[in-house]
């Protein structure tokens, strides 16, 4: 499974409004949860005022909870095309990279709080990603 910035920040920050929802969801998941450098960069920036949360981010990789999937220059044309295709909803590089990895690695599920955008994105011949957690009632 892939993991986006929002759940990482929520899990590591008890003050986050989605902390409980994301920790509850995490309890039912099998590690590792895969991510990419753009997500890690966003998460660190959002957590930067909480040194313990930033340490927790790096511990999550050391413990095997999170794992990085590599993305190299070969992905650039795909990412550029994705950003053009979805320019009206202004996706960021983290979202684009996660969708790229979903296609490349055949990982159909993403743990994200960005229900709106990820419900619109398509990969591999117009497939939708499965999104966790399910929308709040």
C-alpha angles and dihedrals in degrees: 000000000000123000127208130208098265098063092043091054092043093050093049097043116062088192092061114110090230096046097108095042092051096043089050090051092045091055090067097047130093116229145266101065108194125226142153140239095264089058093047090050092051093046094050091048093050091047096041095113092055109066093187092054091049089051088049090055091058093041089055088063094042091051094049096246090117128031131188121232113208121243119188139178092287088073095058098089091048092048093047091051091048093050090050094047093052098033093124091066092041101229118197127229092258092059092045092049093050091052089047090053091047088057098040096044096033092237106154100186132073128187102217142142090211095092094156099057099034091051087060099045119094132196137181104019099338098312120157121228118240106242126212134226097041113238114283113258 
